[in-house]
mmCIF file of C-alpha atoms in Angstrom:
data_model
loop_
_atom_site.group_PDB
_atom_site.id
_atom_site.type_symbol
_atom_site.label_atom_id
_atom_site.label_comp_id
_atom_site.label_asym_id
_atom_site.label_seq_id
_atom_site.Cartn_x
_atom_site.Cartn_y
_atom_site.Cartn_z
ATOM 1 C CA UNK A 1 0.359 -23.251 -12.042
ATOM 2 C CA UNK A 2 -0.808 -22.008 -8.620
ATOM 3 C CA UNK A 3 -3.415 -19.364 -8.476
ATOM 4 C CA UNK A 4 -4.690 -17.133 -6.024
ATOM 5 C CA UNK A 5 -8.295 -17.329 -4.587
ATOM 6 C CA UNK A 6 -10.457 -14.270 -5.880
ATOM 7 C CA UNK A 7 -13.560 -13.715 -4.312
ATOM 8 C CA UNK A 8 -16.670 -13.493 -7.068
ATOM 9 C CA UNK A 9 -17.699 -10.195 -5.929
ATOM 10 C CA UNK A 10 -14.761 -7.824 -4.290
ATOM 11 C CA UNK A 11 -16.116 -5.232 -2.117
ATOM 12 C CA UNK A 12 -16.706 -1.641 -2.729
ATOM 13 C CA UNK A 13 -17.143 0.880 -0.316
ATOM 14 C CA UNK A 14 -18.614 4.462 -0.948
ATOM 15 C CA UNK A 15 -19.046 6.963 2.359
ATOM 16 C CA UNK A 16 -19.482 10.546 2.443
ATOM 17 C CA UNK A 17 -19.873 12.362 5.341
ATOM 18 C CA UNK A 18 -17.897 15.738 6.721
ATOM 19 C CA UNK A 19 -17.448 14.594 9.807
ATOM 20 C CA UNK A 20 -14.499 11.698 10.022
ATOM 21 C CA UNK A 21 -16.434 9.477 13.094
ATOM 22 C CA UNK A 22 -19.299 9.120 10.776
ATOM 23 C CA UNK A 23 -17.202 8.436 7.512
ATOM 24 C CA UNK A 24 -15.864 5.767 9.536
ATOM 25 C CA UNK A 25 -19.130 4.382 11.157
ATOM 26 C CA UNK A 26 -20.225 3.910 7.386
ATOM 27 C CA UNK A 27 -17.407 2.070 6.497
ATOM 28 C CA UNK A 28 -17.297 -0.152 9.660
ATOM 29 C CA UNK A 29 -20.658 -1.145 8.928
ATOM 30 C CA UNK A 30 -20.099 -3.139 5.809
ATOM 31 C CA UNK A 31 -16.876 -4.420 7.432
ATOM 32 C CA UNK A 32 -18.941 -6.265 10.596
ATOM 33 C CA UNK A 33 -17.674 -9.442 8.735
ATOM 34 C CA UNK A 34 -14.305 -8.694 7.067
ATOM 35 C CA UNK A 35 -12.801 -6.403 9.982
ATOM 36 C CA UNK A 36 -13.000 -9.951 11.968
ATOM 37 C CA UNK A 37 -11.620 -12.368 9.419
ATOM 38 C CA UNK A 38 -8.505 -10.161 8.850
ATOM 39 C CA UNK A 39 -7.971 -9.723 12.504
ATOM 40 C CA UNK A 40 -7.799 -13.411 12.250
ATOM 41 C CA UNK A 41 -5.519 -13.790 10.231
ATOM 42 C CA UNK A 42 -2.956 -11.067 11.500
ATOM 43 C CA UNK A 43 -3.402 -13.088 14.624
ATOM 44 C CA UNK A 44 -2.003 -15.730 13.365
ATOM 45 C CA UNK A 45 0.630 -14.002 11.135
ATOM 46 C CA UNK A 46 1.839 -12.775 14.584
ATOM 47 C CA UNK A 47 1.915 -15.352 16.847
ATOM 48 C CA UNK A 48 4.997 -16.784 14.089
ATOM 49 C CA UNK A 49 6.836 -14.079 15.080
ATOM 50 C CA UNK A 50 5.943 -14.459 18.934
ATOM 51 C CA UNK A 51 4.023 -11.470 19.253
ATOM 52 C CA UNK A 52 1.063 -11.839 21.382
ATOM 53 C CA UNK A 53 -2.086 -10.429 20.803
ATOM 54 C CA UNK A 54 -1.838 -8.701 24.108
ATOM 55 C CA UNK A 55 1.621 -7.377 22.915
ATOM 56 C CA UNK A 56 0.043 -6.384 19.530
ATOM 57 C CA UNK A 57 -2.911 -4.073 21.718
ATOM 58 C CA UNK A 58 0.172 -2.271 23.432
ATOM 59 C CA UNK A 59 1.481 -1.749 19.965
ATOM 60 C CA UNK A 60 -1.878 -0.130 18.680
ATOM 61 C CA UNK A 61 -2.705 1.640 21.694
ATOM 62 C CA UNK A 62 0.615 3.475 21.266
ATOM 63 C CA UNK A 63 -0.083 3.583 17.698
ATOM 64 C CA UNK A 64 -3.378 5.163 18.411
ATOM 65 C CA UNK A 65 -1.899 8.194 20.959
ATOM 66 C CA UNK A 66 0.699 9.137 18.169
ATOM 67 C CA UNK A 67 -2.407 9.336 15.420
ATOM 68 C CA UNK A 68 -4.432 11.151 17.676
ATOM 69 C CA UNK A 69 -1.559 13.434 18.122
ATOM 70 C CA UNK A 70 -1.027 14.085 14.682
ATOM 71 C CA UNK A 71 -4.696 14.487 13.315
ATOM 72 C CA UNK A 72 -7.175 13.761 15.673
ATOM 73 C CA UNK A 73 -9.664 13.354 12.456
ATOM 74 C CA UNK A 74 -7.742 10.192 11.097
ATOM 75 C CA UNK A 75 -8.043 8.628 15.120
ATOM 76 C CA UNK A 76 -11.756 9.364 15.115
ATOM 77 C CA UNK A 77 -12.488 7.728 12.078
ATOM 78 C CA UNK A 78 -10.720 4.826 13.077
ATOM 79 C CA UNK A 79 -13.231 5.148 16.188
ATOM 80 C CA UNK A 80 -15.975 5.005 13.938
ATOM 81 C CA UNK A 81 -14.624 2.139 12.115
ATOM 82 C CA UNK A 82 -14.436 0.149 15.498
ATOM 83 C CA UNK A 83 -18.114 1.179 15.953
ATOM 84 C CA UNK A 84 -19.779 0.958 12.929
ATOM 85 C CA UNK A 85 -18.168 -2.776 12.778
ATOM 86 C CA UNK A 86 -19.095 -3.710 16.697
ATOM 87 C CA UNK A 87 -14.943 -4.413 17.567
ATOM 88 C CA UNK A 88 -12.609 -2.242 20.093
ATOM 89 C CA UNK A 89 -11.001 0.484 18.773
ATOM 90 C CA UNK A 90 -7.761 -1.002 19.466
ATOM 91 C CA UNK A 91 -8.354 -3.915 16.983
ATOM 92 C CA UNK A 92 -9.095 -1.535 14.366
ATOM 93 C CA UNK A 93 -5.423 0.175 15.406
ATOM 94 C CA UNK A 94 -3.820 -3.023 15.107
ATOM 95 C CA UNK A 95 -4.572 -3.059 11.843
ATOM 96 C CA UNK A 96 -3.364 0.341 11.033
ATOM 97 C CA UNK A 97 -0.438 -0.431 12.408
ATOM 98 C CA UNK A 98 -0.031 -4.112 11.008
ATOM 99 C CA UNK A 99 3.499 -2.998 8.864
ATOM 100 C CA UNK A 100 5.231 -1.975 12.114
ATOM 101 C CA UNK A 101 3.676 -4.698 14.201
ATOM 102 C CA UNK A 102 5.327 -6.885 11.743
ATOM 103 C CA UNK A 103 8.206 -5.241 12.062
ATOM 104 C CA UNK A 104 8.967 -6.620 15.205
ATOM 105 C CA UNK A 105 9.112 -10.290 13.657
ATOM 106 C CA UNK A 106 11.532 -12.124 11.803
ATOM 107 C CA UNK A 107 9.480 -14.712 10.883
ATOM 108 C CA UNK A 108 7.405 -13.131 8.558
ATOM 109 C CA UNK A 109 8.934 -11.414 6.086
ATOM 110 C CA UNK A 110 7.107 -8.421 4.109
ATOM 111 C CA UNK A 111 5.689 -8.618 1.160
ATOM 112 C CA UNK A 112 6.874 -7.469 -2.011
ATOM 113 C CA UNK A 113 5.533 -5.286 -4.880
ATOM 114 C CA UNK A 114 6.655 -3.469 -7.928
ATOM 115 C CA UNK A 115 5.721 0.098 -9.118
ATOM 116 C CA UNK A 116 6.481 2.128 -11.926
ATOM 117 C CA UNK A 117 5.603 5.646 -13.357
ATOM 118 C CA UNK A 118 6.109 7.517 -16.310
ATOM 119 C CA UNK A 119 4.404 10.155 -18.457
ATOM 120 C CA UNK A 120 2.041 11.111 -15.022
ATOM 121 C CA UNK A 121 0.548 7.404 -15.063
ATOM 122 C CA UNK A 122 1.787 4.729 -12.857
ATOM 123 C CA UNK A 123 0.917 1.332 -12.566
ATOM 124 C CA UNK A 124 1.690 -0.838 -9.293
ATOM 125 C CA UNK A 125 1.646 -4.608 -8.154
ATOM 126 C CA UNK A 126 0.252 -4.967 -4.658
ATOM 127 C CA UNK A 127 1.434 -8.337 -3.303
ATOM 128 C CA UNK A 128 0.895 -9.719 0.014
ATOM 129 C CA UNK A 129 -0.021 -12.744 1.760
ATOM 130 C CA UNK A 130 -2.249 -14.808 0.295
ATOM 131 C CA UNK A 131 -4.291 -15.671 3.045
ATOM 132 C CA UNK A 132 -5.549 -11.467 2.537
ATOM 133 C CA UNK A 133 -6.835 -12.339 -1.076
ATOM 134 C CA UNK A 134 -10.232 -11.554 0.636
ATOM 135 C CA UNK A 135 -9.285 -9.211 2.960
ATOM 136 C CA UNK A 136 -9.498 -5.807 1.212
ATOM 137 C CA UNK A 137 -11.742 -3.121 -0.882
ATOM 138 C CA UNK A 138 -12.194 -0.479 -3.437
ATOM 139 C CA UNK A 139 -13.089 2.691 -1.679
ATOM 140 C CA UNK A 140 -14.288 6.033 -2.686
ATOM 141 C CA UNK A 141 -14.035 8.571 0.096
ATOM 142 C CA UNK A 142 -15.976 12.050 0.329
ATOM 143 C CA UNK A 143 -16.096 14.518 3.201
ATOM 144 C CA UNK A 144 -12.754 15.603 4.059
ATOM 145 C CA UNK A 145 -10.377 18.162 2.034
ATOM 146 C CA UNK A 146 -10.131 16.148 -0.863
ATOM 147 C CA UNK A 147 -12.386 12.961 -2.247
ATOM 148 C CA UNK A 148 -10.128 9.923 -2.174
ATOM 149 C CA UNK A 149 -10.518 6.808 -4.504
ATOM 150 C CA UNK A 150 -8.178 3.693 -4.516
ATOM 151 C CA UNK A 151 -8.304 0.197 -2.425
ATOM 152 C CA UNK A 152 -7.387 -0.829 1.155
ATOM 153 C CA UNK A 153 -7.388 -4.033 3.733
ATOM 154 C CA UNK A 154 -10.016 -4.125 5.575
ATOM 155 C CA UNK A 155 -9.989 -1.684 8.779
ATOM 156 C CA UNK A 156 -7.135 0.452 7.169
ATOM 157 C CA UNK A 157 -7.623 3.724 6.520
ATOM 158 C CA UNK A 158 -5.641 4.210 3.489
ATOM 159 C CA UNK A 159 -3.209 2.259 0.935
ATOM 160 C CA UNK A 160 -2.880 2.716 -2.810
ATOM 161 C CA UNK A 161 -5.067 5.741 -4.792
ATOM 162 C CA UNK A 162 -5.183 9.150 -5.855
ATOM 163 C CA UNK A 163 -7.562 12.548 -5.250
ATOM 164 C CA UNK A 164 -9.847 15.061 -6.886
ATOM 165 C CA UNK A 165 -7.251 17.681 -6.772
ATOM 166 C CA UNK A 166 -5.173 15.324 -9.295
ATOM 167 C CA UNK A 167 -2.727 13.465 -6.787
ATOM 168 C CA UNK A 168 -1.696 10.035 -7.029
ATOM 169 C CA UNK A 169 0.093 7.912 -4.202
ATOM 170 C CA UNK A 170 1.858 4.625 -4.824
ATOM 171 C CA UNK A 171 2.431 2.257 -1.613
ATOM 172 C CA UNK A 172 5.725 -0.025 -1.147
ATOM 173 C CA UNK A 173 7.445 -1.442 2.141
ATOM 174 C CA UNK A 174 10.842 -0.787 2.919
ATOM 175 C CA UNK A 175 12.837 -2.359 6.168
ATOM 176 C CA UNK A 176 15.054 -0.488 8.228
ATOM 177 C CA UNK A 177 16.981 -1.613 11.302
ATOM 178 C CA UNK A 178 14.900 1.534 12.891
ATOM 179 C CA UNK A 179 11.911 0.378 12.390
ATOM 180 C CA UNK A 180 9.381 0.147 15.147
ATOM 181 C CA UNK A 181 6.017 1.157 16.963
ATOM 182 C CA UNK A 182 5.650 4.583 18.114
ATOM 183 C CA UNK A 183 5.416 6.812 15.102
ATOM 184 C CA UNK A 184 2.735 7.282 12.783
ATOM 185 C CA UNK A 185 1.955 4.053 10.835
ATOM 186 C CA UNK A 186 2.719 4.324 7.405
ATOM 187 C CA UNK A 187 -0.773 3.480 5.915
ATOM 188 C CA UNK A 188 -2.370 6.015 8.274
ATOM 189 C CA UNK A 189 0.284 8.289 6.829
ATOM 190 C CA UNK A 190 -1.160 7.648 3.149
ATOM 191 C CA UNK A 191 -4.657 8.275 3.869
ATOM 192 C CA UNK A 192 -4.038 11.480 5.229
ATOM 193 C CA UNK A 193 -1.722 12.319 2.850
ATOM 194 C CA UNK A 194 -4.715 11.896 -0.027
ATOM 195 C CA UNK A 195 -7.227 13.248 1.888
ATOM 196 C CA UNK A 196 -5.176 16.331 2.576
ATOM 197 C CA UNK A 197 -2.559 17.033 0.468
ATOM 198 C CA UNK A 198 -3.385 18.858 -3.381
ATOM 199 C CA UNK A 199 -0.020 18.282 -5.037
ATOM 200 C CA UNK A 200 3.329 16.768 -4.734
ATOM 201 C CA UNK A 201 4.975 19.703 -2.656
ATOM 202 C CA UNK A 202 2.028 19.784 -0.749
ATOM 203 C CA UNK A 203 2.553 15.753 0.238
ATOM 204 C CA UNK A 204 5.845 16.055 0.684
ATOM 205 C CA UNK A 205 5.515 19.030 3.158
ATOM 206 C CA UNK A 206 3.317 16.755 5.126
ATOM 207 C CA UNK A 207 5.389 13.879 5.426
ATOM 208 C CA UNK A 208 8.500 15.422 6.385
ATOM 209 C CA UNK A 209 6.113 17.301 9.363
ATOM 210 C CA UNK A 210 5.370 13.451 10.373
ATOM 211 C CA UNK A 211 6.593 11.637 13.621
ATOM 212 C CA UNK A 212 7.776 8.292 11.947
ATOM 213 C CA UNK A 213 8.914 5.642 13.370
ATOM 214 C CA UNK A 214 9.009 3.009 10.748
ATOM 215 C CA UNK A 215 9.844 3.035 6.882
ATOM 216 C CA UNK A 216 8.324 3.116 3.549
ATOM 217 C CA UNK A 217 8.082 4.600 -0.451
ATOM 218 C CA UNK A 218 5.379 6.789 -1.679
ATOM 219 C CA UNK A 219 5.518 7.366 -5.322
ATOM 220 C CA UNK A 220 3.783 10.430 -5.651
ATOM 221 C CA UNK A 221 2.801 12.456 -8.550
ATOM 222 C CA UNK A 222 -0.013 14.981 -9.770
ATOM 223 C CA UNK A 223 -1.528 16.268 -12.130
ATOM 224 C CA UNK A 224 0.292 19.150 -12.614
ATOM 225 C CA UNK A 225 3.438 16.463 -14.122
ATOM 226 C CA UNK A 226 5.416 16.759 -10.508
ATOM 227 C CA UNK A 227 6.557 13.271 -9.851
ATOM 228 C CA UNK A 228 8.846 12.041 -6.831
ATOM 229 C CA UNK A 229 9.626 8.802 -4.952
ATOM 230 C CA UNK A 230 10.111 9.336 -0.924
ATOM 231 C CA UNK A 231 12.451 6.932 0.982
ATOM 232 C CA UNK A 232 10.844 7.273 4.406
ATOM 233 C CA UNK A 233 12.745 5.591 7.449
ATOM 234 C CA UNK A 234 13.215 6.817 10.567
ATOM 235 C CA UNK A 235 16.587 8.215 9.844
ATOM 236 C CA UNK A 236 14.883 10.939 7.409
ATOM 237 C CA UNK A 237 12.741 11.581 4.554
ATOM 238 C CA UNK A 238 15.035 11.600 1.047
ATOM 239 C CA UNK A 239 13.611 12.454 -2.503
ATOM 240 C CA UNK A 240 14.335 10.638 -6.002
ATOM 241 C CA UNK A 241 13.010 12.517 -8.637
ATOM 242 C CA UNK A 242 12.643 11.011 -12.349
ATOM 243 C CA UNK A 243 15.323 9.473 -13.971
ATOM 244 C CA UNK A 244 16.994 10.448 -17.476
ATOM 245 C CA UNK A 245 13.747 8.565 -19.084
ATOM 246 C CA UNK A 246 11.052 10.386 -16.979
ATOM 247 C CA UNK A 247 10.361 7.224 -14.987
ATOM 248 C CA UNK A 248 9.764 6.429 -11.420
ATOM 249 C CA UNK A 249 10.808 2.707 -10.293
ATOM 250 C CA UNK A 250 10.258 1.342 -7.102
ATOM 251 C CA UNK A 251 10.726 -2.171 -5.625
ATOM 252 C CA UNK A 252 11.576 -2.728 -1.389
ATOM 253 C CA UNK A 253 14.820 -1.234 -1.037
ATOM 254 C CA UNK A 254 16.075 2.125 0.016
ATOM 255 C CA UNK A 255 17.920 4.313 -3.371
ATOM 256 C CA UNK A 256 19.221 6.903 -1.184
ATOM 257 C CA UNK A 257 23.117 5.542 -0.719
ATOM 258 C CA UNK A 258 22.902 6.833 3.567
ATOM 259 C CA UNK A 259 20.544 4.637 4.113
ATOM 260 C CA UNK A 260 21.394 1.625 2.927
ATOM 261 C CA UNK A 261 23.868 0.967 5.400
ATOM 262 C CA UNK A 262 20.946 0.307 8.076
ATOM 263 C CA UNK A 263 18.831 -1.375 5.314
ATOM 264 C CA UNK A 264 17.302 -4.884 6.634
ATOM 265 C CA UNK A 265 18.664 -5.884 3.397
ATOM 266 C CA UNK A 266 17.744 -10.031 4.157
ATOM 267 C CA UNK A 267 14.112 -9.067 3.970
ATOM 268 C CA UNK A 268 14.632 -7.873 0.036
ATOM 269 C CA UNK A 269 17.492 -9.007 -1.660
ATOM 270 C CA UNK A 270 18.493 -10.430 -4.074
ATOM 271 C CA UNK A 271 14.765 -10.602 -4.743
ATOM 272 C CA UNK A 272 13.904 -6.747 -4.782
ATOM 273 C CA UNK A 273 17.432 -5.567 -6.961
ATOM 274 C CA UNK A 274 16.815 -8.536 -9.241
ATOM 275 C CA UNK A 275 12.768 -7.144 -10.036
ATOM 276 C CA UNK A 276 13.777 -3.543 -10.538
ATOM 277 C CA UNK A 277 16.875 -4.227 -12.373
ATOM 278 C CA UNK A 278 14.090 -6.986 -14.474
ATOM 279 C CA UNK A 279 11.407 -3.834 -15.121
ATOM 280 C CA UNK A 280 14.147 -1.417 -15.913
ATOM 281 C CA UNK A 281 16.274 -2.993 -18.647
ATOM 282 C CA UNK A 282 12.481 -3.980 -20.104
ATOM 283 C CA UNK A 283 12.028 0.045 -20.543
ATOM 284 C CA UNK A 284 15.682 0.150 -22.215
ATOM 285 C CA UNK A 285 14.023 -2.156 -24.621
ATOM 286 C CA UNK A 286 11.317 0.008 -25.184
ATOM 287 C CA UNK A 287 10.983 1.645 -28.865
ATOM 288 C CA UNK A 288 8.480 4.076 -27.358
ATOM 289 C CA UNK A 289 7.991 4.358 -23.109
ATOM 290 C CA UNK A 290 4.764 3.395 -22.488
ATOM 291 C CA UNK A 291 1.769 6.529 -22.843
ATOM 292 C CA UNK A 292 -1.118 4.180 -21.587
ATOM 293 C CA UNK A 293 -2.326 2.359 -18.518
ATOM 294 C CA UNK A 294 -2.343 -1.092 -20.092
ATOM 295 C CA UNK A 295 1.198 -0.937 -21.623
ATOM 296 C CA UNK A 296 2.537 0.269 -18.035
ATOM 297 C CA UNK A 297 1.207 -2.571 -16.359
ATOM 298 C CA UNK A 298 2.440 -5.049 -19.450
ATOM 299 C CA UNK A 299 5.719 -4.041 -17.945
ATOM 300 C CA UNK A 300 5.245 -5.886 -14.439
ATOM 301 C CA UNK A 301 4.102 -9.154 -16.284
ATOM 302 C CA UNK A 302 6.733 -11.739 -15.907
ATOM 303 C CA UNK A 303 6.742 -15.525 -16.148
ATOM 304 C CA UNK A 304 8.007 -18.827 -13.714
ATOM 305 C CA UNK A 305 11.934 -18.024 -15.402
ATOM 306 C CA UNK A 306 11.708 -14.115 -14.655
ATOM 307 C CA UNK A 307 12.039 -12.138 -11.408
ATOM 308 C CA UNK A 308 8.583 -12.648 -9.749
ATOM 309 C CA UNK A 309 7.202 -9.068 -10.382
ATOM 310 C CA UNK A 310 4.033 -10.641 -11.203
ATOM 311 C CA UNK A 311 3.990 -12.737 -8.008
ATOM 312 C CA UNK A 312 1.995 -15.986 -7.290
ATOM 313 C CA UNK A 313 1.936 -17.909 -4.154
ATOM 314 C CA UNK A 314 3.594 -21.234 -3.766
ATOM 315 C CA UNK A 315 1.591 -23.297 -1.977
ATOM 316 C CA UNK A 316 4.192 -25.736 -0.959
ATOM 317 C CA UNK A 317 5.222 -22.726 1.682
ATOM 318 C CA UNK A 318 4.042 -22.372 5.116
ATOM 319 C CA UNK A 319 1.867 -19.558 6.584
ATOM 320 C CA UNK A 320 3.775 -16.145 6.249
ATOM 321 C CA UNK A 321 5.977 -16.981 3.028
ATOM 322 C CA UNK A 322 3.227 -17.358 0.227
ATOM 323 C CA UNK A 323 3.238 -13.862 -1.841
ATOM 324 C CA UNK A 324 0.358 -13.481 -4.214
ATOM 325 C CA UNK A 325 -0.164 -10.597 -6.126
ATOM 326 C CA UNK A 326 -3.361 -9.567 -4.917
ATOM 327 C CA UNK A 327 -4.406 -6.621 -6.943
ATOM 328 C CA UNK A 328 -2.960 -4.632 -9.780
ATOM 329 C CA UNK A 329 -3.102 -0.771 -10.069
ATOM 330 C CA UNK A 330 -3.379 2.110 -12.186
ATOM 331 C CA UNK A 331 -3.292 5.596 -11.267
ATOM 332 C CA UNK A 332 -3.918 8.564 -13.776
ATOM 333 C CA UNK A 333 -4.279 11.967 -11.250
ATOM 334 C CA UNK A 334 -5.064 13.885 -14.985
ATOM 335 C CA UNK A 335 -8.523 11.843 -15.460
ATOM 336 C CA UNK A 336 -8.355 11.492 -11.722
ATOM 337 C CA UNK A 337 -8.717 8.122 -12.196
ATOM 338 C CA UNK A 338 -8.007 4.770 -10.173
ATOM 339 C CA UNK A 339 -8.469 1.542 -11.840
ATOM 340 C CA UNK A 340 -8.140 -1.792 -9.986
ATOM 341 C CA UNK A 341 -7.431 -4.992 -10.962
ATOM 342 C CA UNK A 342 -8.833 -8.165 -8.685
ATOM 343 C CA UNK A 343 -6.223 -10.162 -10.360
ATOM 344 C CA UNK A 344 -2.203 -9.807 -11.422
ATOM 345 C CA UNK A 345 -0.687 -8.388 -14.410
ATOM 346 C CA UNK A 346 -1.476 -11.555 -16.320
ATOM 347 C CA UNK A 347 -5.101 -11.009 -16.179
ATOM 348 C CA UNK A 348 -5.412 -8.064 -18.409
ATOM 349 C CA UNK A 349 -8.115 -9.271 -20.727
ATOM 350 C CA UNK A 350 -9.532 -11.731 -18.745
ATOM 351 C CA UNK A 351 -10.510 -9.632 -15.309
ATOM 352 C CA UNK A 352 -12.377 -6.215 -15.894
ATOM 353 C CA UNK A 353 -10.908 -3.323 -14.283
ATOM 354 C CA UNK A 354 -13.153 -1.560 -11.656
ATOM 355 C CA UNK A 355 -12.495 2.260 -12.456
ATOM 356 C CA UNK A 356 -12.901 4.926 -9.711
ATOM 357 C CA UNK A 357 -12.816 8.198 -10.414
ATOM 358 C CA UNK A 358 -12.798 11.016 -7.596
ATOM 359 C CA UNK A 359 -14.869 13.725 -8.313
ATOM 360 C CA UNK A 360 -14.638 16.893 -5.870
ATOM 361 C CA UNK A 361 -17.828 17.057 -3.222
#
């Protein structure tokens, strides 16, 4: 059975610091190594898609004027990154911006992952390339509004995790025909979304008052019990809100019926219909919805005949088309609590979880 590599000792990175330049010089210091060798590797991821690394600086750069627009904080922290890890400021963007570089290419095709919440937990799959598997970090946050724990690639300012004032975020690509450079990139988007925003309404406010260019899902709920799921595109920000069970489920395709009809449907499906339909007829099953982290996440475990929630990379595949599940995630915004798995699903048992909590500064 193929496996993915795991490095023997994943990262962690702790900063704190009110101003955002120096939150970010502390992180780019302990990335002098890893901001490189992901760099590398998006390199390469682009030139199968005939982007140019010249073509992927114009990307950033723009990229980089539209965050700076938006909140000048987030684009000085990415300075800081650049400096605190001795690389340009626009390699650090490129990163930021890596979903709607990729966007550009058909010969990659996105990732895929799987997330479900219920009850005000959730539990997610993050699956990517596998050539990442040592490309990312746990990170705990202090110095802005709120103190943000979770994980992210290296470079990037945000991904998966939740906040001291009890909010949780949930991550997920979607693929519009839209889609492009020149908004805010939607990983920038999440870590100013946690750093800022105290509750559901508050996150959604935000969004909406972003200038997006390019799609995605947030799953976001708090710890006041306010759950929704966003489909973001450049055609508009719609809301899902729980289903007749309580439960949020999100795969890579768009729920909101208007825009489906610009959906880069080829990227997903079958694959992403068949892994929610998989996960949601499981809960049908279900005596009793799940009321605890590790019974979530038993939900997105699935084997070689089942829909590949729990995703492992076939290594018969070239560059660009091997999908490992590279970390698994839970999220409790009542404990204020992040836990991360290095490992998929499967694991539980025989990976410890690394648990983050965010405590106000």
């Amino acid at each position: 059975m193929p496996t993915v590599p795991r490095t023997a000792h994943r990262l962690h990175i702790a900063v704190s610091a009110a101003d955002p330049y120096a939150r970010g010089v502390a992180r780019g210091e302990r990335l002098r190594t890893g901001i490189p060798a992901a760099l590398d590797v998006y390199a390469r991821l682009f030139a199968l898609g005939d982007i140019t690394l010249s073509g992927a600086r114009a990307d950033a750069e723009r990229a980089l004027d539209v965050i700076g627009g938006f909140r000048p904080a987030a684009r000085a922290e990415i300075a800081g990154i650049a400096h605190g890890a001795g690389v340009e400021e626009w390699q650090v963007g490129v990163l930021n911006a890596r979903t709607e570089i990729l966007a550009r290419s058909t010969a990659v095709p996105p990732g895929e992952c799987t997330t479900v919440v219920r009850g005000g937990l959730g539990a997610q799959t993050w699956d990517w390339h596998v050539e990442l598997a040592d490309h990312w970090h746990t990170l705990e946050s202090r110095g802005a509004r709120h103190t943000v724990v979770g994980l992210t690639e290296h470079g990037i300012l945000g991904k998966i995790g939740l906040n001291s004032a009890g909010l949780a975020l949930h991550f997920n690509i979607l693929g519009h025909l839209r889609d492009a450079v020149g908004g805010l990139p939607m990983h920038v988007l999440a870590a100013v979304v946690l750093a800022e925003a105290g509750s559901v309404a508050e996150a959604v406010d935000l969004v909406r008052s972003a200038p997006l260019a390019s799609s995605g899902s947030f799953a976001l709920f708090d710890a006041a019990g306010d759950a929704v799921l966003l489909d973001t595109s450049p055609a508009g920000v719609h809301e899902i809100r729980p289903d007749e069970r309580g439960v949020l489920l999100r795969t890579n395709h768009f729920l909101t019926p208007s825009l489906t009809a610009d959906e880069k449907s080829w990227l997903y499906q079958p694959d992403s219909a068949e892994r929610r339909d998989f996960v949601s007829a499981r809960l049908d099953r279900v005596p009793q919805l799940p009321a605890e982290p590790d019974s979530l996440v038993s939900l997105l475990t699935t084997g070689p005949d089942e829909p590949p929630v729990t995703c492992l990379p076939d290594p018969a595949k070239p560059l660009g088309q091997r999908w490992a599940t590279l970390a698994t995630v839970t999220l409790d915004p009542a404990t204020r609590t992040a836990r991360v798995l290095d490992g998929t699903p499967a694991d539980i048992g025989v990976t410890e979880w690394r648990v983050l909590t965010a405590v106000p500064r």
